[in-house]
Amino acid sequence: MIQQERMTVVQQEKIAKNIYELTLQGEIVQDASPGQFVHIRVSDSFEPLLRRPISIANINKESREFTLIYRAEGRGTQSLSQKQIGDEVDVLGPLGNGFPVDAVPKGGTALLVGGGIGVPPLYELSKQLKARDVRTIHVFGFATEDVTFYEEKFSTLGDTHYVTVDGTHGTKGFVTDLLEELTPEFDTFYACGPLPMLRALENFYPEKQGFLSFEERMGCGIGACFACVCKTTDKVEKDYVKVCSDGPVFAKGVVKL
Amino acid sequence: MSNISIQLPGLELKNPIMPASGCFGFGREFANLYDLSKLGAIMIKATTVEPRFGNPTPRVAETPAGMLNAIGLQNPGLEKVMSEELPWLERFDVPIIANVAGSLLDDYVDVAREISKAPNVKALELNISCPNVKQGGITFGTDAVVARQLVEAVKAVSKVPVYVKLSPNVTNIVEIAQAVEIGGADGITMINTLVGMRLDERTGKPVIANGTGGLSGPAVKPVAIRMVYEVYKAVEIPIIGMGGVTCAQDVIDFMSAGASAVAVGTANFVDPFVCPKIIEELPKKLDELGIESIKDLIGRSHR
Ligand SMILES: Cc1cc2nc3c(=O)[nH]c(=O)nc-3n(C[C@H](O)[C@H](O)[C@H](O)COP(=O)(O)OP(=O)(O)OC[C@H]3O[C@@H](n4cnc5c(N)ncnc54)[C@H](O)[C@@H]3O)c2cc1C
Ligand SMILES: Cc1cc2nc3c(=O)[nH]c(=O)nc-3n(C[C@H](O)[C@H](O)[C@H](O)COP(=O)(O)O)c2cc1C
Ligand code: FES
């Protein structure tokens, strides 16, 4: 169920250049699943006016906490990064449909591919896959070493490979360069990142089952305003989907890339 | 407690608050959050004869205390709205105001004739002010003669009262208001969005794929208040005011300027519970002002 709640900041830490890890506590956590997002109002004034969509990166139902990892870039996310422990944040969520964790058979293997700030939702996914006895292979691309995060955490969950465009950390190049080299064996792939990366992956693994998480600029975040629509391929009946309420995760082949 | 019910042509409003067209879809998403029967009315998303996909994305951009949108009247088309959306809304005790759009005069007439037959559609809102479509829309709203002719044609077929939604993108809004009144409009809704543009800081190109978009939100409220104030003086028919409403005080401002009811648009994205919150807050605010019936607010700026 979608709720609006004033959640409490229990932790906020800078974990890489301009990248923050924010832990919030509240009831919304109980309904959250990997790949879903929350829509955050960072200020009670009209500046900035709109909410900001951020993926849920780590869920802890017992402590009623979840973690968001975001890049402080524009006005909204910069102001979010100023929040202190004990502050309240207006959160709407959980929103959208996340990654289907049970798409991989028990004992199977999942390939998780992420790009930059698309990596965070794959953390909770990887945790839940591991809990189901699914082996995970992580292949994550970043611009440069300064903005990488969570390598150790992912390493405890499965095979982990980091790639940077400038070669300052891990292999030099794009995730697809490394995938070409690794030729991993897997049942299903899950991906979140920039559009060119998602497009490349769909072409890379035409025979495989895959799930992709999309980004689009949003108004309402709940499916009412038609801001976030994507055209679909001929394979699906609907002409369009809304990233906020039909997605952000779609099976491979649904969204026209 | 003050009485906040309002009667308007075709509309028995429990309270003067309604979500604005395009900011509430057909109500389904908000029905998961609260009981839509609390609302005074609902202005549903623009309906055209055929389904429309709308404009390419990005369709929205944030601006200081506001936003630009160029959705492009995306909607499932008249047939689906009649067979699915309106029947679904019947479960709520709330009058529906159907926003009607089109490219040609005949499109408006066709949609109006059919949609006004739906039992829960109590009024039409002719959208002659959408800035985001290439044809129709705003072209009907910027020429007084064309606007009047359109209203006459729609009035001839509609089974329910017809309100006309005015565009602020004109030199003289009073002239258009008077023209639609002469054409037989039962009421006016105003304002639609103001045409604007935001540039990407890095590329210098417009953020919105359509180039321009319609500005809405708190930033436009002073413009909307001024226009309601001017139109109230010039016409006899009632006005439903909108543009930047976020709280009960804004509602009081619009009604003081001359609106008989008020619609809330962009604020639904900022706080999805904004309409019920305002409805709850309003009687208290009126008590504070010592106003017994909300009707006493209407046009008080002019007295
Ligand atoms: C479903 C979803 C999940 C996301 N998850 C994350 C995440 O986990 N971590 C993270 O760092 N980022 C995430 N993003 C991107 C994040 O929403 C934007 O970076 C953020 O909204 C930018 O806000 P700003 O204040 O920094 O920028 P501003 O330039 O001030 O933003 C202006 C407006 O544009 C919108 N906008 C700008 N960039 C984007 C973008 N890339 N996607 C959508 N809207 C944008 C903003 O929401 C705002 O309405 C996600 C986006 C979506 C759609
Ligand atoms: C995303 C969005 C979509 C809109 N779609 C419509 C529409 O379909 N028909 C219409 O008459 N007005 C439409 N509008 C205009 C609003 O109904 C309203 O007139 C305007 O936004 C001003 O009110 P506000 O400042 O409270 O948003 C839309 C506005 C927004 C922000
Ligand atoms: S953001 Fe409003 S429909 Fe998706």
XYZ file of C-alpha atoms and ligand atoms in Angstrom:
648
model
C 0.000 0.000 0.000
C 1.246 3.481 -0.853
C 1.628 5.712 2.181
C 2.795 9.223 2.835
C 4.886 9.362 5.945
C 7.322 11.614 7.736
C 10.214 9.226 8.080
C 13.088 9.853 10.456
C 16.705 10.123 9.366
C 18.706 7.564 11.364
C 21.922 7.854 9.399
C 23.390 9.913 6.564
C 26.888 9.370 5.283
C 28.927 10.381 2.266
C 30.217 7.123 0.781
C 31.879 8.399 -2.405
C 32.272 11.648 -4.298
C 28.835 13.312 -4.164
C 27.269 9.945 -3.284
C 25.282 9.696 -0.066
C 23.841 6.799 1.873
C 20.708 7.797 3.757
C 18.883 5.518 6.172
C 15.284 6.319 7.048
C 12.990 4.757 9.615
C 9.238 4.352 9.355
C 6.300 2.152 8.459
C 6.707 2.395 4.672
C 9.604 -0.038 5.048
C 7.237 -2.936 5.780
C 5.812 -2.999 2.253
C 9.031 -2.291 0.362
C 10.603 -4.711 -2.109
C 13.786 -4.534 -4.230
C 13.553 -2.273 -7.282
C 10.740 -0.181 -5.860
C 11.321 3.494 -5.209
C 10.140 6.300 -2.972
C 9.161 9.832 -3.942
C 10.759 12.309 -1.549
C 9.787 15.846 -0.741
C 13.052 17.373 0.361
C 11.649 20.667 1.600
C 8.405 21.850 3.160
C 8.597 25.025 1.073
C 8.048 25.292 -2.687
C 11.787 25.212 -3.354
C 12.248 22.751 -4.855
C 8.624 22.015 -5.592
C 8.559 18.471 -6.937
C 9.385 15.245 -5.187
C 12.505 13.293 -6.159
C 12.302 9.589 -7.063
C 14.995 7.471 -5.371
C 15.321 3.674 -5.368
C 15.274 1.609 -2.221
C 18.747 0.076 -1.844
C 18.593 -1.930 1.365
C 15.623 -3.014 3.461
C 15.595 -3.974 7.130
C 12.047 -4.707 8.220
C 13.009 -5.576 11.792
C 14.532 -2.187 12.492
C 11.890 -0.509 10.249
C 14.692 1.044 8.206
C 15.649 1.302 4.590
C 18.625 2.823 2.882
C 18.734 5.058 -0.146
C 21.907 5.741 -2.092
C 21.853 8.842 -4.226
C 24.028 11.321 -6.030
C 23.760 14.898 -4.737
C 23.566 16.808 -7.963
C 20.794 19.355 -8.372
C 18.822 21.419 -5.895
C 16.701 18.591 -4.557
C 19.310 15.957 -3.920
C 21.747 18.549 -2.552
C 19.207 19.681 -0.055
C 18.480 16.040 0.842
C 22.178 15.566 1.596
C 21.938 18.305 4.260
C 19.471 16.292 6.355
C 20.779 15.381 9.788
C 20.094 12.457 12.100
C 16.715 13.020 13.732
C 15.335 15.190 10.906
C 12.068 14.145 9.316
C 11.619 13.617 5.596
C 8.285 13.501 3.754
C 8.282 10.195 1.870
C 5.654 8.773 -0.473
C 5.985 5.071 -1.123
C 6.782 2.370 -1.703
C 6.098 3.033 -5.378
C 6.132 0.992 -8.543
C 6.870 -2.629 -9.260
C 10.313 -3.914 -8.445
C 12.453 -6.852 -9.581
C 10.782 -10.279 -9.533
C 13.082 -12.130 -7.148
C 11.482 -15.503 -7.868
C 12.132 -15.364 -11.629
C 15.328 -17.394 -11.077
C 14.918 -21.018 -9.945
C 16.452 -21.928 -6.581
C 20.071 -22.898 -7.149
C 20.187 -20.919 -10.387
C 22.413 -18.000 -11.298
C 21.505 -14.355 -11.764
C 23.578 -11.722 -13.543
C 23.172 -8.241 -12.048
C 24.356 -5.386 -14.244
C 24.409 -1.821 -12.980
C 25.641 1.531 -14.148
C 26.549 4.361 -11.738
C 23.619 5.467 -9.676
C 21.635 2.533 -11.096
C 23.604 0.153 -8.879
C 21.838 0.837 -5.519
C 18.552 -1.093 -6.056
C 20.575 -4.148 -7.085
C 21.933 -4.442 -3.545
C 18.651 -5.421 -1.914
C 17.906 -7.602 -4.934
C 21.207 -9.426 -4.549
C 20.571 -9.973 -0.829
C 17.153 -11.462 -1.500
C 18.446 -13.638 -4.335
C 21.173 -14.996 -2.095
C 18.565 -15.735 0.570
C 16.827 -17.896 -2.045
C 20.024 -19.794 -2.835
C 20.548 -18.057 -6.127
C 24.149 -17.430 -7.142
C 24.790 -13.848 -8.178
C 27.320 -12.299 -10.533
C 27.668 -8.524 -10.240
C 29.035 -6.460 -13.115
C 28.943 -2.756 -12.345
C 30.203 0.189 -14.330
C 31.148 3.645 -13.056
C 32.629 6.760 -14.594
C 35.694 6.820 -12.374
C 37.052 5.430 -9.093
C 35.866 8.414 -6.996
C 32.218 7.546 -7.510
C 32.355 3.805 -6.865
C 30.735 2.372 -3.741
C 29.626 -0.852 -2.042
C 32.254 -3.099 -3.668
C 32.975 -4.930 -0.428
C 29.311 -5.343 0.381
C 28.551 -6.846 -3.008
C 31.611 -9.097 -2.760
C 30.134 -10.811 0.285
C 27.036 -11.677 -1.769
C 28.564 -12.999 -4.983
C 31.145 -12.623 -7.759
C 31.772 -8.916 -8.110
C 33.385 -7.035 -10.988
C 33.831 -3.265 -11.137
C 34.494 -1.428 -14.376
C 35.401 2.238 -14.822
C 35.263 4.208 -18.048
C 38.653 5.786 -17.351
C 40.250 2.635 -15.955
C 41.003 4.176 -12.526
C 39.407 1.170 -10.822
C 38.861 -2.383 -12.047
C 38.698 -3.057 -15.755
C 38.736 -0.081 -18.120
C 35.706 0.396 -20.323
C 31.981 -0.290 -20.183
C 30.141 -3.172 -18.546
C 29.542 -4.712 -21.952
C 33.301 -4.845 -22.595
C 33.744 -6.897 -19.462
C 30.736 -9.098 -20.189
C 32.238 -9.911 -23.576
C 35.406 -11.014 -21.824
C 33.752 -12.882 -18.926
C 31.034 -14.665 -20.942
C 29.220 -15.534 -17.707
C 26.806 -18.460 -17.476
C 23.487 -17.432 -15.931
C 19.700 -17.959 -16.049
C 18.335 -14.432 -15.713
C 19.767 -10.945 -15.845
C 18.650 -7.878 -13.897
C 19.827 -4.407 -14.844
C 19.552 -0.788 -13.808
C 21.477 2.061 -15.367
C 21.653 4.464 -18.280
C 19.577 3.781 -21.389
C 22.522 2.935 -23.679
C 23.559 0.248 -21.196
C 20.064 -1.248 -21.064
C 19.846 -1.205 -24.853
C 23.225 -2.910 -25.192
C 22.194 -5.626 -22.746
C 18.974 -6.431 -24.542
C 20.963 -6.898 -27.730
C 23.681 -8.821 -25.922
C 21.386 -11.489 -24.482
C 18.481 -11.914 -26.898
C 17.757 -15.457 -25.682
C 17.879 -14.788 -21.946
C 15.178 -13.793 -19.529
C 15.906 -10.274 -18.282
C 14.454 -7.430 -16.214
C 15.395 -3.799 -16.679
C 14.775 -0.804 -14.445
C 14.026 2.506 -16.191
C 14.244 6.176 -15.266
C 12.041 8.980 -16.495
C 11.259 12.467 -15.221
C 8.247 12.356 -12.973
C 5.422 14.481 -11.737
C 3.095 12.567 -9.458
C 5.030 9.291 -9.165
C 1.790 7.320 -8.791
C 0.443 7.006 -12.333
C -1.896 9.987 -12.582
C -0.119 12.656 -14.630
C 1.293 10.854 -17.701
C 4.701 12.524 -17.301
C 6.734 9.326 -17.298
C 5.383 7.281 -20.197
C 7.475 5.097 -22.499
C 6.408 3.610 -25.799
C 6.220 -0.166 -25.872
C 7.328 -2.692 -28.483
C 4.909 -4.611 -30.704
C 5.272 -7.601 -28.375
C 2.922 -6.106 -25.791
C -0.720 -5.163 -26.113
C -0.541 -1.723 -24.490
C 0.803 1.193 -26.543
C 2.640 2.685 -23.608
C 3.661 2.071 -20.012
C 4.184 4.456 -17.114
C 7.593 4.116 -15.489
C 6.263 5.136 -12.067
C 3.326 2.773 -11.684
C 3.785 0.034 -14.317
C 7.574 0.017 -13.763
C 10.201 1.098 -13.026
C 11.169 -2.535 -13.681
C 9.978 -4.131 -16.915
C 10.681 -7.485 -18.461
C 13.081 -7.314 -21.374
C 11.309 -6.445 -24.618
C 8.433 -4.439 -23.141
C 9.811 -0.909 -23.477
C 10.870 0.352 -26.889
C 14.561 1.105 -26.512
C -18.649 25.456 11.747
C -19.068 27.315 8.494
C -21.100 25.808 5.714
C -18.845 25.151 2.744
C -21.317 23.739 0.220
C -21.756 25.543 -3.087
C -24.338 25.269 -5.863
C -23.275 25.959 -9.433
C -24.933 25.198 -12.769
C -25.200 21.412 -12.869
C -23.094 21.017 -9.737
C -24.106 20.401 -6.146
C -20.750 20.754 -4.444
C -20.301 19.479 -0.878
C -17.336 21.806 -0.777
C -15.683 24.072 -3.339
C -12.558 21.917 -3.792
C -11.837 19.774 -6.822
C -8.719 18.367 -8.461
C -7.870 20.122 -11.743
C -7.900 18.322 -15.057
C -4.744 16.425 -15.933
C -3.448 16.390 -12.381
C -5.660 13.558 -11.165
C -5.982 11.196 -14.140
C -9.388 9.546 -13.865
C -9.095 9.273 -10.100
C -7.950 5.659 -9.850
C -4.527 6.345 -8.335
C -5.851 8.757 -5.725
C -8.686 6.380 -4.825
C -5.997 4.130 -3.327
C -5.074 6.978 -1.000
C -8.416 8.452 0.153
C -12.172 8.341 -0.385
C -12.905 10.401 -3.508
C -16.436 11.089 -2.217
C -14.841 13.701 0.047
C -14.151 15.912 -2.967
C -16.448 18.674 -4.157
C -16.079 17.412 -7.722
C -13.463 15.835 -9.979
C -12.205 17.344 -13.220
C -11.044 14.365 -15.229
C -8.174 14.280 -17.730
C -8.913 15.815 -21.145
C -10.812 13.436 -23.384
C -10.501 13.459 -27.168
C -12.408 11.428 -29.782
C -9.490 9.100 -30.491
C -6.908 7.810 -28.013
C -3.807 10.019 -27.900
C -0.282 9.116 -26.943
C 0.865 12.666 -26.335
C 4.311 14.217 -26.639
C 7.787 12.674 -26.388
C 9.537 12.729 -22.987
C 10.864 14.597 -21.042
C 7.379 16.003 -20.583
C 7.946 17.841 -17.312
C 10.552 20.202 -15.894
C 10.792 21.845 -12.527
C 10.951 25.653 -12.268
C 11.118 28.015 -9.265
C 7.948 27.273 -7.232
C 6.418 25.680 -10.293
C 6.710 23.235 -13.123
C 6.392 23.064 -16.877
C 4.484 20.267 -18.549
C 3.906 19.223 -22.116
C 1.961 16.003 -21.695
C 0.102 16.608 -24.954
C -3.391 15.535 -23.881
C -2.550 11.841 -23.582
C -5.819 9.988 -22.945
C -7.463 6.667 -23.767
C -10.075 8.220 -26.085
C -13.817 8.808 -25.778
C -14.906 5.183 -26.087
C -12.717 3.897 -23.253
C -13.503 6.868 -21.027
C -17.219 6.166 -21.533
C -17.000 2.397 -21.094
C -14.344 2.125 -18.377
C -13.334 5.300 -16.560
C -16.691 7.005 -15.997
C -18.575 3.832 -14.916
C -15.735 3.086 -12.488
C -16.079 6.574 -10.972
C -19.783 5.955 -10.300
C -18.910 4.171 -7.063
C -18.111 7.545 -5.557
C -20.635 10.147 -4.513
C -18.980 12.945 -6.463
C -19.963 14.954 -9.548
C -17.612 14.644 -12.509
C -16.629 17.555 -14.725
C -15.479 16.163 -18.068
C -12.637 18.065 -19.716
C -13.238 18.027 -23.470
C -10.533 18.610 -26.071
C -10.032 18.247 -29.795
C -8.355 19.527 -32.935
C -11.422 20.660 -34.862
C -14.753 22.128 -33.814
C -16.464 18.860 -34.749
C -14.207 16.909 -32.379
C -15.384 18.999 -29.444
C -18.994 18.566 -30.525
C -18.629 14.792 -30.884
C -17.000 14.316 -27.481
C -19.425 16.713 -25.780
C -22.505 15.024 -27.230
C -21.447 11.571 -25.995
C -19.685 12.311 -22.734
C -22.533 14.528 -21.471
C -24.775 11.438 -21.560
C -22.787 9.706 -18.810
C -24.890 9.750 -15.625
C -22.127 11.052 -13.353
C -20.916 13.774 -15.736
C -22.639 16.846 -14.323
C -20.811 19.458 -16.361
C -18.350 19.827 -19.218
C -15.176 21.860 -19.207
C -14.170 22.860 -22.726
C -10.413 22.876 -22.911
C -9.779 25.666 -25.400
C -6.533 26.500 -23.695
C -4.110 23.581 -23.912
C -0.774 25.081 -24.959
C 0.821 21.718 -25.712
C -0.839 20.429 -28.850
C -0.109 21.546 -32.389
C -3.703 21.822 -33.543
C -6.826 22.955 -31.779
C -6.654 23.550 -28.055
C -5.302 27.002 -27.545
C -6.228 28.283 -31.014
C -9.853 28.150 -29.916
C -9.006 30.001 -26.746
C -7.155 32.973 -28.152
C -9.709 34.221 -30.690
C -12.954 35.561 -29.233
C -15.056 34.852 -32.317
C -13.822 31.271 -32.690
C -14.309 30.673 -28.965
C -17.894 31.888 -29.074
C -18.728 29.750 -32.100
C -17.303 26.672 -30.402
C -19.350 27.253 -27.263
C -22.512 27.717 -29.315
C -21.913 24.481 -31.181
C -21.219 22.515 -27.995
C -24.150 24.048 -26.122
C -26.422 22.826 -28.894
C -25.529 19.171 -28.191
C -24.550 18.981 -24.509
C -27.000 17.546 -21.989
C -25.215 19.223 -19.093
C -23.998 22.759 -18.354
C -20.885 23.833 -20.231
C -17.943 25.565 -18.573
C -15.134 26.960 -20.678
C -11.514 26.783 -19.578
C -9.700 29.975 -20.439
C -6.112 30.400 -21.463
C -3.964 33.016 -19.743
C -1.875 33.253 -22.927
C -3.892 36.123 -24.376
C -3.609 39.905 -24.329
C -7.141 40.416 -23.033
C -8.713 37.542 -21.124
C -11.841 39.583 -20.376
C -12.678 39.741 -24.052
C -12.576 35.928 -24.355
C -14.613 35.518 -21.162
C -17.306 37.842 -22.465
C -17.339 36.062 -25.830
C -17.947 32.636 -24.287
C -20.632 34.098 -22.042
C -22.422 35.453 -25.104
C -21.943 32.034 -26.720
C -23.982 30.536 -23.884
C -21.357 29.192 -21.504
C -22.758 28.329 -18.064
C -19.481 29.040 -16.326
C -15.788 29.712 -16.707
C -12.827 27.781 -15.378
C -9.476 29.526 -15.233
C -6.579 29.522 -15.653
C -4.875 26.899 -17.755
C -1.078 26.934 -17.832
C 1.170 29.777 -19.042
C 3.453 28.942 -21.940
C 7.054 28.788 -20.772
C 10.436 27.251 -21.407
C 13.316 25.984 -19.325
C 16.804 25.498 -20.702
C 19.264 22.816 -19.716
C 22.215 24.501 -17.998
C 24.796 22.421 -19.833
C 23.447 22.232 -23.368
C 21.431 25.442 -23.497
C 18.599 23.483 -25.113
C 15.028 23.234 -23.820
C 14.611 20.546 -21.116
C 11.167 19.551 -22.362
C 11.194 17.553 -25.602
C 8.327 19.652 -26.941
C 10.431 22.800 -26.418
C 7.769 24.789 -24.634
C 5.545 23.637 -21.793
C 2.757 24.998 -19.636
C 3.769 26.648 -16.360
C 1.736 25.773 -13.266
C 2.126 25.701 -9.498
C 2.488 28.407 -6.826
C 4.509 30.600 -9.219
C 1.418 31.325 -11.358
C -0.997 32.180 -8.552
C -0.664 35.989 -8.738
C -1.395 35.883 -12.471
C -4.407 33.639 -11.918
C -5.788 35.795 -9.100
C -5.467 38.924 -11.223
C -7.288 37.267 -14.109
C -10.122 35.908 -11.946
C -10.461 39.372 -10.435
C -10.793 40.992 -13.865
C -13.138 38.400 -15.334
C -15.419 38.442 -12.264
C -16.103 42.126 -12.869
C -16.936 41.544 -16.521
C -19.246 38.495 -16.589
C -22.341 37.227 -14.776
C -21.575 33.488 -15.011
C -19.699 31.743 -12.186
C -15.955 31.117 -12.193
C -14.046 28.064 -10.986
C -10.603 29.446 -10.181
C -7.253 27.678 -10.262
C -3.530 28.249 -10.597
C -1.087 27.546 -7.784
C -3.535 26.552 -5.068
C -1.829 24.630 -2.257
C -3.749 25.503 0.932
C -7.022 26.859 2.356
C -5.711 30.423 2.294
C -5.197 30.162 -1.457
C -8.815 29.021 -1.798
C -9.966 32.034 0.189
C -7.884 34.302 -2.058
C -9.405 32.884 -5.243
C -12.939 33.117 -3.888
C -12.356 36.649 -2.670
C -11.234 37.605 -6.172
C -14.453 36.172 -7.550
C -14.241 32.390 -7.890
C -17.225 30.319 -6.723
C -15.132 27.147 -6.437
C -11.471 26.269 -6.742
C -9.453 23.574 -8.478
C -6.134 22.179 -7.308
C -3.635 20.966 -9.909
C 0.113 20.686 -9.443
C -0.167 20.580 -5.643
C -1.527 17.018 -5.967
C 1.952 15.940 -7.096
C 3.653 17.619 -4.167
C 1.188 16.270 -1.606
C -1.288 13.676 -2.891
C -3.522 14.346 0.129
C -3.690 18.094 -0.506
C -7.392 18.173 -1.505
C -8.787 16.437 1.599
C -6.390 18.481 3.723
C -7.721 21.749 2.293
C -11.315 20.561 2.718
C -10.624 19.919 6.374
C -8.748 23.171 6.890
C -11.238 25.430 5.113
C -14.092 25.611 7.690
C -11.559 26.408 10.415
C -10.077 29.214 8.330
C -13.541 30.626 7.690
C -14.347 30.500 11.396
C -11.173 32.460 12.047
C -12.334 35.070 9.575
C -15.809 35.107 11.143
C -17.436 34.015 7.882
C -20.559 31.878 8.313
C -21.247 30.816 4.778
C -18.541 30.374 2.244
C -20.747 32.121 -0.299
C -20.014 35.369 1.529
C -16.420 35.080 0.389
C -17.168 35.120 -3.303
C -16.067 38.407 -4.834
C -15.480 40.155 -1.517
C -12.409 41.904 -2.988
C -14.845 43.947 -5.061
C -17.168 45.032 -2.300
C 12.520 5.198 -10.520
C 13.755 6.029 -10.295
C 14.694 5.619 -9.361
C 15.827 6.398 -9.128
N 16.731 5.957 -8.201
C 17.823 6.700 -7.936
C 18.761 6.282 -6.946
O 18.593 5.256 -6.294
N 19.836 7.079 -6.723
C 20.037 8.249 -7.423
O 21.023 8.929 -7.186
N 19.188 8.640 -8.368
C 18.073 7.913 -8.642
N 17.200 8.340 -9.600
C 17.475 9.596 -10.292
C 17.028 10.767 -9.410
O 15.624 10.785 -9.326
C 17.501 12.108 -9.977
O 18.885 12.120 -9.975
C 17.000 13.268 -9.130
O 15.595 13.381 -9.227
C 17.621 14.560 -9.551
O 17.201 15.571 -8.676
P 18.137 16.833 -8.374
O 17.478 17.640 -7.334
O 19.513 16.354 -8.132
O 18.225 17.535 -9.793
P 17.448 18.753 -10.423
O 18.179 19.105 -11.645
O 17.175 19.822 -9.433
O 16.081 18.080 -10.853
C 15.092 18.815 -11.532
C 13.925 17.914 -11.855
O 14.307 16.917 -12.807
C 14.121 15.622 -12.294
N 15.265 14.770 -12.691
C 16.543 15.169 -12.923
N 17.299 14.116 -13.262
C 16.493 13.028 -13.253
C 16.694 11.638 -13.524
N 17.876 11.132 -13.861
N 15.631 10.803 -13.406
C 14.410 11.283 -13.057
N 14.177 12.589 -12.794
C 15.204 13.440 -12.887
C 14.037 15.816 -10.802
O 13.309 14.787 -10.161
C 13.361 17.157 -10.678
O 11.962 17.026 -10.865
C 16.043 7.597 -9.862
C 15.098 8.004 -10.795
C 13.965 7.245 -11.023
C 12.970 7.701 -12.024
C 0.733 17.630 -15.753
C -0.429 18.526 -16.059
C -1.401 18.102 -16.968
C -2.492 18.907 -17.286
N -3.442 18.453 -18.151
C -4.527 19.225 -18.420
C -5.590 18.747 -19.252
O -5.574 17.610 -19.737
N -6.643 19.576 -19.493
C -6.715 20.837 -18.941
O -7.693 21.544 -19.175
N -5.742 21.304 -18.131
C -4.658 20.534 -17.859
N -3.678 21.016 -17.002
C -3.827 22.351 -16.403
C -4.421 22.291 -14.995
O -5.708 21.716 -15.014
C -4.482 23.685 -14.344
O -5.297 24.515 -15.129
C -3.117 24.349 -14.222
O -2.129 23.406 -13.941
C -3.074 25.452 -13.154
O -3.339 24.956 -11.867
P -2.174 24.511 -10.805
O -1.214 25.632 -10.712
O -2.923 24.231 -9.538
O -1.558 23.293 -11.389
C -2.596 20.197 -16.683
C -1.622 20.624 -15.765
C -0.546 19.806 -15.442
C 0.477 20.292 -14.453
S 4.965 10.411 -12.778
Fe 2.859 10.845 -12.993
S 2.255 9.173 -14.246
Fe 4.275 8.645 -13.743
